[in-house]
Amino acid sequence: MTARTKLIELLKSEAAQESVLIKGWIRTQRESKDFSFIELNDGSCLANIQIIVDNDVDDYQEIVKLTTGAAISVTGELVESLGKGQKWEVRARAIGVLGVAPDDFPLQKKRHTDEYLRTIAHLRPRSNKYSAIFRMRSKLSFAVHQFFKERNFQWIHTPIITGSDCEGAGEMFSVTTMDLNNIPKKNGAVDYEQDFFGKEASLTVSGQLSVETFCLSLGDVYTFGPTFRSENSNTSRHMSEFWMIEPEMAFADIHDDMKLGQEFVQYLVKYTMEECTEDLELFAKFVDKNLMSTLENIVNNDFIRLSYTDAVDLLLKSNQKFEFPVKWGSDLQSEHERFLTEKHFKQPVIVYDYPKDIKAFYMRINDDEKTVAAMDILVPAIGEIIGGSQREERYDVLRQRITGMGFDEADYWWYLDTRKYGTVPHAGFGLGFERLLMLVSGISNIRDVIPFPRTPKHLEF
RNA sequence: UCCCCGGUAGCUCAGUCGGUAGAGCGGGUGACUGUUAAUCACUAGGUCGGCAGUUCGAGCCUGUCCCGGGGAGCCA
């Protein structure tokens, strides 16, 4: 019995092969007088293989009626193609029908809009563009781990369910086993003591606080997993469920953090260019004509680094008309970030040392006592792809920040403990994996780089 | 959540001044061809997003709701 060969291997074949077995889905069929062409794809790579079916093959009349989308197995001979456009083709000896596709199969031999394909998210990976992005997603996940492994970072599996309501990165989804039609109450308030965990529980919005404890023990660490935010965001770059990568380095400051962020983005872009060439070509050709020059620009140049204060000065002197005024102390608006990265510098920009009042409590206060050692990496078209900071490692300063912002320091006891016992300077950031995929593919809507997007009012599939 | 744009055949769209529905692709049938999103001919296919209103008459005008896209905020 011959084993099934995947097309990615078969198409690389050095020589003709007497007997091969392939399985996949029909992309298109063209019927000739005495034989028929079938283009088959099995998802292992972008390319199809052409199959020649002569009319003396068993059940020929049934085979020529197969339409786009049908699944078949083919045994035959791998031969050099007589036609132009492909090196190899399979001359079929026998074809087995695994699953027919009736004529209402929603994917046609033509370009569909992303909006339509999103309504058939269960079938869109059978299209060229979506199979390409999901192969790239898989390969880049691997590259994330490879990058950190090469640098001796440890992968930490921080919890997805959290009892900590102090992660502070956004609105959280509640996790409960209580009967929502009959919620236990005590003195008018929800009685969480009767819930599964005996306390209020949520899905994580960030693994950072947890992973910091491992940073201050294993040294350099990172998380890579799903993250959940229940903000009512309706944009092309936000989802309720997304994957985030959060490295955290011990004995490191904000400059080490910026360096790691740049190296990480450059590594992943370079990896894409070297390891995903076939899929990348599709994006460069059909999705974003400037993709290759964008990627080369990222790989070949240091990211611009400028402080928030310098960025504000630059924006004020730019003579640009902005809808929102530029003012020291206010956060940069999207239009300001876009100006910096798309118009002024035309490359990725790292803005650092933001006013402390617009940033989170755990970010380290600088000597000027007005700014914190925070940094955002901004890229053209997408905006913020990385947000990070050096963490406040000084016990007393951190305690004051927590209470000063109106939080209860008792909720942060274990976090404060890490500063009480053997504290060290450390820094880290969060990178949105889907935003990175947008960057390397040119795909402009984040819902199109994840298998089944979750956004407000959307939980299909 | 706010602002702007859109919703017409399975898909992508056109539809003039308010007068009763069109194309390409896809499907079906046939022809032709080592073809390449093949080509050619014929053919089927519509509650014009829902509801209400104006009008003799609404795909077109008004109101409202639903859905999609772009932008903004929140952020990765």
Short mmCIF file of C-alpha atoms in Angstrom, two decimals, chain A residues 19-354:
data_model
loop_
_atom_site.label_atom_id
_atom_site.label_comp_id
_atom_site.label_asym_id
_atom_site.label_seq_id
_atom_site.Cartn_x
_atom_site.Cartn_y
_atom_site.Cartn_z
CA SER A 19 3.19 5.38 -8.07
CA VAL A 20 1.90 8.10 -5.81
CA LEU A 21 -1.18 8.54 -3.64
CA ILE A 22 -2.50 12.04 -3.01
CA LYS A 23 -5.64 13.33 -1.33
CA GLY A 24 -7.18 16.76 -1.31
CA TRP A 25 -9.93 19.09 -2.44
CA ILE A 26 -10.68 19.99 -6.03
CA ARG A 27 -10.01 23.63 -6.78
CA THR A 28 -11.06 23.53 -10.43
CA GLN A 29 -11.78 21.04 -13.14
CA ARG A 30 -11.48 21.56 -16.91
CA GLU A 31 -12.94 18.96 -19.17
CA SER A 32 -11.42 18.08 -22.49
CA LYS A 33 -12.65 15.77 -25.19
CA ASP A 34 -10.87 12.59 -24.14
CA PHE A 35 -9.60 13.58 -20.72
CA SER A 36 -10.01 16.04 -17.91
CA PHE A 37 -7.78 18.33 -15.86
CA ILE A 38 -8.26 18.53 -12.10
CA GLU A 39 -6.38 20.96 -9.91
CA LEU A 40 -6.05 19.54 -6.43
CA ASN A 41 -5.00 21.25 -3.22
CA ASP A 42 -4.42 19.58 0.14
CA GLY A 43 -3.62 22.63 2.26
CA SER A 44 -0.01 21.65 2.88
CA CYS A 45 1.12 24.45 0.60
CA LEU A 46 -0.31 27.14 -1.63
CA ALA A 47 0.34 25.35 -4.92
CA ASN A 48 -2.10 22.93 -6.50
CA ILE A 49 -1.15 19.87 -8.44
CA GLN A 50 -2.62 19.20 -11.85
CA ILE A 51 -4.13 15.79 -12.40
CA ILE A 52 -4.79 14.30 -15.81
CA VAL A 53 -7.73 11.92 -15.91
CA ASP A 54 -8.05 9.95 -19.13
CA ASN A 55 -11.52 8.83 -20.10
CA ASP A 56 -10.62 5.18 -19.63
CA VAL A 57 -10.23 5.65 -15.87
CA ASP A 58 -12.99 3.83 -13.95
CA ASP A 59 -16.13 5.88 -13.30
CA TYR A 60 -14.91 8.63 -15.65
CA GLN A 61 -18.44 9.96 -16.19
CA GLU A 62 -18.85 10.49 -12.44
CA ILE A 63 -15.40 12.00 -12.04
CA VAL A 64 -15.90 14.72 -14.64
CA LYS A 65 -19.05 15.81 -12.82
CA LEU A 66 -17.09 16.58 -9.65
CA THR A 67 -17.10 20.26 -8.85
CA THR A 68 -14.97 22.72 -6.93
CA GLY A 69 -14.81 21.72 -3.28
CA ALA A 70 -15.13 17.95 -3.66
CA ALA A 71 -12.60 15.74 -1.85
CA ILE A 72 -10.88 12.93 -3.73
CA SER A 73 -7.99 10.53 -3.51
CA VAL A 74 -5.82 9.95 -6.53
CA THR A 75 -3.42 7.15 -7.33
CA GLY A 76 -1.27 7.55 -10.36
CA GLU A 77 2.07 8.40 -11.81
CA LEU A 78 4.02 11.60 -11.19
CA VAL A 79 5.25 12.77 -14.57
CA GLU A 80 6.70 15.92 -16.06
CA SER A 81 3.91 18.12 -17.28
CA LEU A 82 3.33 18.44 -21.01
CA GLY A 83 1.72 21.80 -20.50
CA LYS A 84 3.20 25.08 -19.43
CA GLY A 85 2.82 26.49 -15.94
CA GLN A 86 3.80 23.54 -13.81
CA LYS A 87 6.69 21.14 -13.62
CA TRP A 88 4.89 18.06 -12.38
CA GLU A 89 1.48 16.57 -12.87
CA VAL A 90 -0.16 13.31 -11.86
CA ARG A 91 -1.52 11.01 -14.51
CA ALA A 92 -4.36 9.29 -12.66
CA ARG A 93 -4.84 5.53 -12.68
CA ALA A 94 -7.72 5.57 -10.22
CA ILE A 95 -9.73 8.22 -8.46
CA GLY A 96 -11.74 7.70 -5.31
CA VAL A 97 -14.44 10.15 -4.36
CA LEU A 98 -14.17 10.92 -0.63
CA GLY A 99 -16.78 13.65 -0.48
CA VAL A 100 -18.72 15.43 -3.18
CA ALA A 101 -19.51 19.15 -3.04
CA PRO A 102 -22.99 20.08 -4.30
CA ASP A 103 -23.26 23.05 -6.63
CA ASP A 104 -24.13 25.38 -3.77
CA PHE A 105 -20.55 25.14 -2.47
CA PRO A 106 -19.97 28.76 -1.41
CA LEU A 107 -16.39 29.16 -2.63
CA GLN A 108 -16.10 29.88 -6.31
CA LYS A 109 -13.17 29.99 -8.68
CA LYS A 110 -12.97 33.72 -8.29
CA ARG A 111 -11.93 36.36 -5.86
CA HIS A 112 -14.30 36.81 -2.94
CA THR A 113 -14.45 39.75 -0.59
CA ASP A 114 -13.07 39.35 2.91
CA GLU A 115 -16.45 40.35 4.30
CA TYR A 116 -18.20 37.50 2.51
CA LEU A 117 -15.52 34.99 3.47
CA ARG A 118 -15.89 36.03 7.09
CA THR A 119 -19.50 34.81 6.93
CA ILE A 120 -18.19 31.37 5.93
CA ALA A 121 -15.25 31.22 8.32
CA HIS A 122 -15.58 27.42 8.45
CA LEU A 123 -14.78 27.20 4.72
CA ARG A 124 -12.52 30.17 4.11
CA PRO A 125 -9.30 28.28 4.93
CA ARG A 126 -9.99 26.37 1.70
CA SER A 127 -9.24 29.54 -0.24
CA ASN A 128 -5.73 30.52 -1.26
CA LYS A 129 -5.49 33.68 0.78
CA TYR A 130 -6.79 32.17 4.00
CA SER A 131 -4.88 28.93 3.77
CA ALA A 132 -1.79 31.11 3.28
CA ILE A 133 -2.38 33.29 6.33
CA PHE A 134 -3.15 30.32 8.55
CA ARG A 135 -0.01 28.48 7.44
CA MET A 136 1.91 31.66 8.22
CA ARG A 137 0.19 31.94 11.58
CA SER A 138 1.34 28.43 12.43
CA LYS A 139 4.90 28.97 11.27
CA LEU A 140 5.23 32.28 13.06
CA SER A 141 3.97 30.75 16.31
CA PHE A 142 6.87 28.36 16.01
CA ALA A 143 9.22 31.26 15.25
CA VAL A 144 8.12 33.04 18.42
CA HIS A 145 9.27 30.09 20.50
CA GLN A 146 12.43 29.71 18.47
CA PHE A 147 13.37 33.35 19.02
CA PHE A 148 13.07 33.02 22.77
CA LYS A 149 14.65 29.60 22.91
CA GLU A 150 17.73 30.93 21.12
CA ARG A 151 17.97 33.58 23.85
CA ASN A 152 17.35 31.22 26.78
CA PHE A 153 13.96 32.59 27.72
CA GLN A 154 11.59 30.18 29.48
CA TRP A 155 7.99 29.82 28.29
CA ILE A 156 5.63 30.26 31.25
CA HIS A 157 2.01 29.11 31.12
CA THR A 158 0.27 31.82 33.08
CA PRO A 159 -3.36 31.16 34.05
CA ILE A 160 -6.27 31.94 31.79
CA ILE A 161 -8.76 32.10 34.65
CA THR A 162 -7.74 34.70 37.17
CA GLY A 163 -9.04 35.77 40.54
CA SER A 164 -7.05 38.93 40.35
CA ASP A 165 -9.13 41.95 39.44
CA CYS A 166 -6.01 44.10 39.44
CA GLU A 167 -4.48 43.20 36.11
CA GLY A 168 -5.48 46.67 35.07
CA ALA A 169 -5.26 46.24 31.31
CA GLY A 170 -8.91 46.41 30.38
CA GLU A 171 -12.47 45.23 30.92
CA MET A 172 -12.72 41.60 31.95
CA PHE A 173 -15.07 38.72 31.14
CA SER A 174 -16.59 37.12 34.21
CA VAL A 175 -16.25 33.40 34.77
CA THR A 176 -18.96 31.79 36.83
CA THR A 177 -20.95 28.61 37.32
CA MET A 178 -23.72 30.46 39.12
CA ASP A 179 -27.25 30.28 37.69
CA LEU A 180 -27.60 33.67 36.09
CA ASN A 181 -31.37 33.48 36.43
CA ASN A 182 -31.05 32.99 40.15
CA ILE A 183 -27.89 34.65 41.39
CA PRO A 184 -27.12 34.07 45.08
CA LYS A 185 -27.07 37.35 46.96
CA LYS A 186 -25.96 38.52 50.35
CA ASN A 187 -27.01 41.94 51.64
CA GLY A 188 -28.18 42.83 48.13
CA ALA A 189 -24.82 42.10 46.47
CA VAL A 190 -23.76 39.03 44.53
CA ASP A 191 -22.51 36.38 46.92
CA TYR A 192 -19.39 35.14 45.19
CA GLU A 193 -18.62 32.84 48.10
CA GLN A 194 -21.19 30.51 46.59
CA ASP A 195 -19.56 30.60 43.18
CA PHE A 196 -17.21 27.91 41.86
CA PHE A 197 -14.01 29.48 43.15
CA GLY A 198 -15.63 31.13 46.13
CA LYS A 199 -14.62 34.50 44.79
CA GLU A 200 -15.04 36.63 41.71
CA ALA A 201 -13.27 35.11 38.70
CA SER A 202 -12.42 36.41 35.23
CA LEU A 203 -10.60 35.59 32.04
CA THR A 204 -7.12 37.04 31.93
CA VAL A 205 -6.45 40.35 30.21
CA SER A 206 -2.67 39.94 30.57
CA GLY A 207 -0.26 37.43 31.95
CA GLN A 208 2.20 40.12 32.91
CA LEU A 209 1.73 40.31 36.68
CA SER A 210 1.94 36.53 36.98
CA VAL A 211 4.89 36.20 34.67
CA GLU A 212 6.82 38.87 36.56
CA THR A 213 7.05 36.46 39.47
CA PHE A 214 8.74 33.95 37.18
CA CYS A 215 10.94 36.66 35.72
CA LEU A 216 12.15 37.30 39.26
CA SER A 217 13.08 33.66 39.62
CA LEU A 218 13.86 32.10 36.23
CA GLY A 219 15.30 35.27 34.78
CA ASP A 220 14.16 35.80 31.22
CA VAL A 221 10.67 34.46 30.54
CA TYR A 222 7.69 34.94 28.25
CA THR A 223 4.05 34.05 27.88
CA PHE A 224 2.27 33.20 24.66
CA GLY A 225 -1.42 32.47 24.91
CA PRO A 226 -4.95 33.70 24.52
CA THR A 227 -6.00 36.95 26.12
CA PHE A 228 -9.51 38.27 26.66
CA ARG A 229 -10.84 41.79 26.80
CA SER A 230 -14.50 42.68 26.98
CA GLU A 231 -14.21 46.24 25.73
CA ASN A 232 -16.87 47.23 23.23
CA SER A 233 -14.27 47.84 20.54
CA ASN A 234 -15.37 47.82 16.94
CA THR A 235 -12.24 48.38 14.92
CA SER A 236 -10.11 46.53 12.41
CA ARG A 237 -7.39 46.01 15.03
CA HIS A 238 -9.23 44.84 18.17
CA MET A 239 -10.83 41.55 19.16
CA SER A 240 -12.33 40.19 22.36
CA GLU A 241 -10.07 37.13 22.18
CA PHE A 242 -6.57 37.42 20.82
CA TRP A 243 -3.12 35.95 21.34
CA MET A 244 -0.45 37.93 23.09
CA ILE A 245 3.24 37.40 23.64
CA GLU A 246 4.66 38.94 26.79
CA PRO A 247 8.40 38.66 27.44
CA GLU A 248 9.79 39.80 30.76
CA MET A 249 13.52 40.24 31.39
CA ALA A 250 15.29 40.33 34.73
CA PHE A 251 18.17 42.76 35.29
CA ALA A 252 16.96 44.86 32.38
CA ASP A 253 15.89 48.45 31.85
CA ILE A 254 13.74 50.31 29.32
CA HIS A 255 16.56 50.41 26.79
CA ASP A 256 17.02 46.64 26.93
CA ASP A 257 13.26 46.41 26.49
CA MET A 258 13.25 48.56 23.35
CA LYS A 259 16.16 46.59 21.97
CA LEU A 260 14.37 43.28 22.53
CA GLY A 261 11.18 44.63 20.98
CA GLN A 262 12.97 45.73 17.83
CA GLU A 263 14.92 42.48 17.56
CA PHE A 264 11.78 40.42 18.07
CA VAL A 265 9.79 42.19 15.36
CA GLN A 266 12.74 42.09 12.98
CA TYR A 267 13.31 38.40 13.67
CA LEU A 268 9.70 37.51 12.91
CA VAL A 269 9.62 39.60 9.75
CA LYS A 270 12.86 38.05 8.57
CA TYR A 271 11.57 34.59 9.39
CA THR A 272 8.48 35.27 7.29
CA MET A 273 10.60 36.42 4.36
CA GLU A 274 12.79 33.35 4.54
CA GLU A 275 10.41 30.59 5.56
CA CYS A 276 7.05 31.62 4.09
CA THR A 277 8.15 32.75 0.64
CA GLU A 278 5.37 31.13 -1.38
CA ASP A 279 2.56 32.38 0.84
CA LEU A 280 4.20 35.78 1.19
CA GLU A 281 4.28 36.18 -2.58
CA LEU A 282 0.51 35.86 -2.65
CA PHE A 283 0.14 38.72 -0.19
CA ALA A 284 2.67 40.88 -2.01
CA LYS A 285 0.80 40.29 -5.26
CA PHE A 286 -2.85 40.46 -4.26
CA VAL A 287 -3.14 42.08 -0.83
CA ASP A 288 -0.50 44.79 -0.49
CA LYS A 289 1.70 45.79 -3.40
CA ASN A 290 4.14 47.55 -1.07
CA LEU A 291 4.45 44.63 1.31
CA MET A 292 7.96 43.55 0.37
CA SER A 293 9.43 47.04 0.64
CA THR A 294 7.66 47.52 3.98
CA LEU A 295 9.17 44.31 5.30
CA GLU A 296 12.63 45.07 3.96
CA ASN A 297 12.47 48.49 5.54
CA ILE A 298 11.68 46.89 8.91
CA VAL A 299 14.46 44.34 8.70
CA ASN A 300 17.17 46.67 7.43
CA ASN A 301 16.77 49.72 9.64
CA ASP A 302 16.90 50.44 13.34
CA PHE A 303 13.57 51.63 14.62
CA ILE A 304 13.40 55.36 15.32
CA ARG A 305 13.53 56.06 19.04
CA LEU A 306 12.25 59.25 20.48
CA SER A 307 10.92 60.28 23.84
CA TYR A 308 7.29 61.23 24.28
CA THR A 309 8.42 64.80 25.00
CA ASP A 310 10.40 64.93 21.74
CA ALA A 311 7.46 63.40 19.89
CA VAL A 312 5.15 66.11 21.21
CA ASP A 313 7.65 68.80 20.15
CA LEU A 314 7.96 67.25 16.72
CA LEU A 315 4.19 67.10 16.30
CA LEU A 316 3.76 70.70 17.46
CA LYS A 317 6.37 71.90 14.97
CA SER A 318 5.02 69.78 12.12
CA ASN A 319 2.41 72.35 11.01
CA GLN A 320 0.03 69.45 10.48
CA LYS A 321 -3.66 69.99 11.05
CA PHE A 322 -4.78 67.45 13.61
CA GLU A 323 -8.33 66.86 14.68
CA PHE A 324 -7.17 66.54 18.27
CA PRO A 325 -4.69 69.02 19.73
CA VAL A 326 -1.19 67.89 20.62
CA LYS A 327 -0.47 68.66 24.25
CA TRP A 328 2.14 67.40 26.70
CA GLY A 329 0.32 65.24 29.21
CA SER A 330 -2.32 63.93 26.82
CA ASP A 331 -1.95 60.55 25.20
CA LEU A 332 -0.96 60.51 21.54
CA GLN A 333 -3.99 60.07 19.31
CA SER A 334 -4.08 57.62 16.43
CA GLU A 335 -3.66 60.46 13.96
CA HIS A 336 -0.52 61.61 15.81
CA GLU A 337 0.98 58.13 15.83
CA ARG A 338 0.12 57.70 12.16
CA PHE A 339 1.82 60.96 11.31
CA LEU A 340 5.01 59.88 13.05
CA THR A 341 5.25 56.40 11.61
CA GLU A 342 3.57 56.81 8.21
CA LYS A 343 4.38 60.35 7.14
CA HIS A 344 7.33 61.73 9.05
CA PHE A 345 9.67 58.77 9.60
CA LYS A 346 8.02 56.23 7.25
CA GLN A 347 9.25 53.35 9.42
CA PRO A 348 8.62 51.83 12.85
CA VAL A 349 8.95 54.29 15.72
CA ILE A 350 9.49 53.64 19.42
CA VAL A 351 8.08 56.34 21.67
CA TYR A 352 9.26 56.13 25.28
CA ASP A 353 9.06 57.97 28.63
CA TYR A 354 5.37 58.80 28.71
#
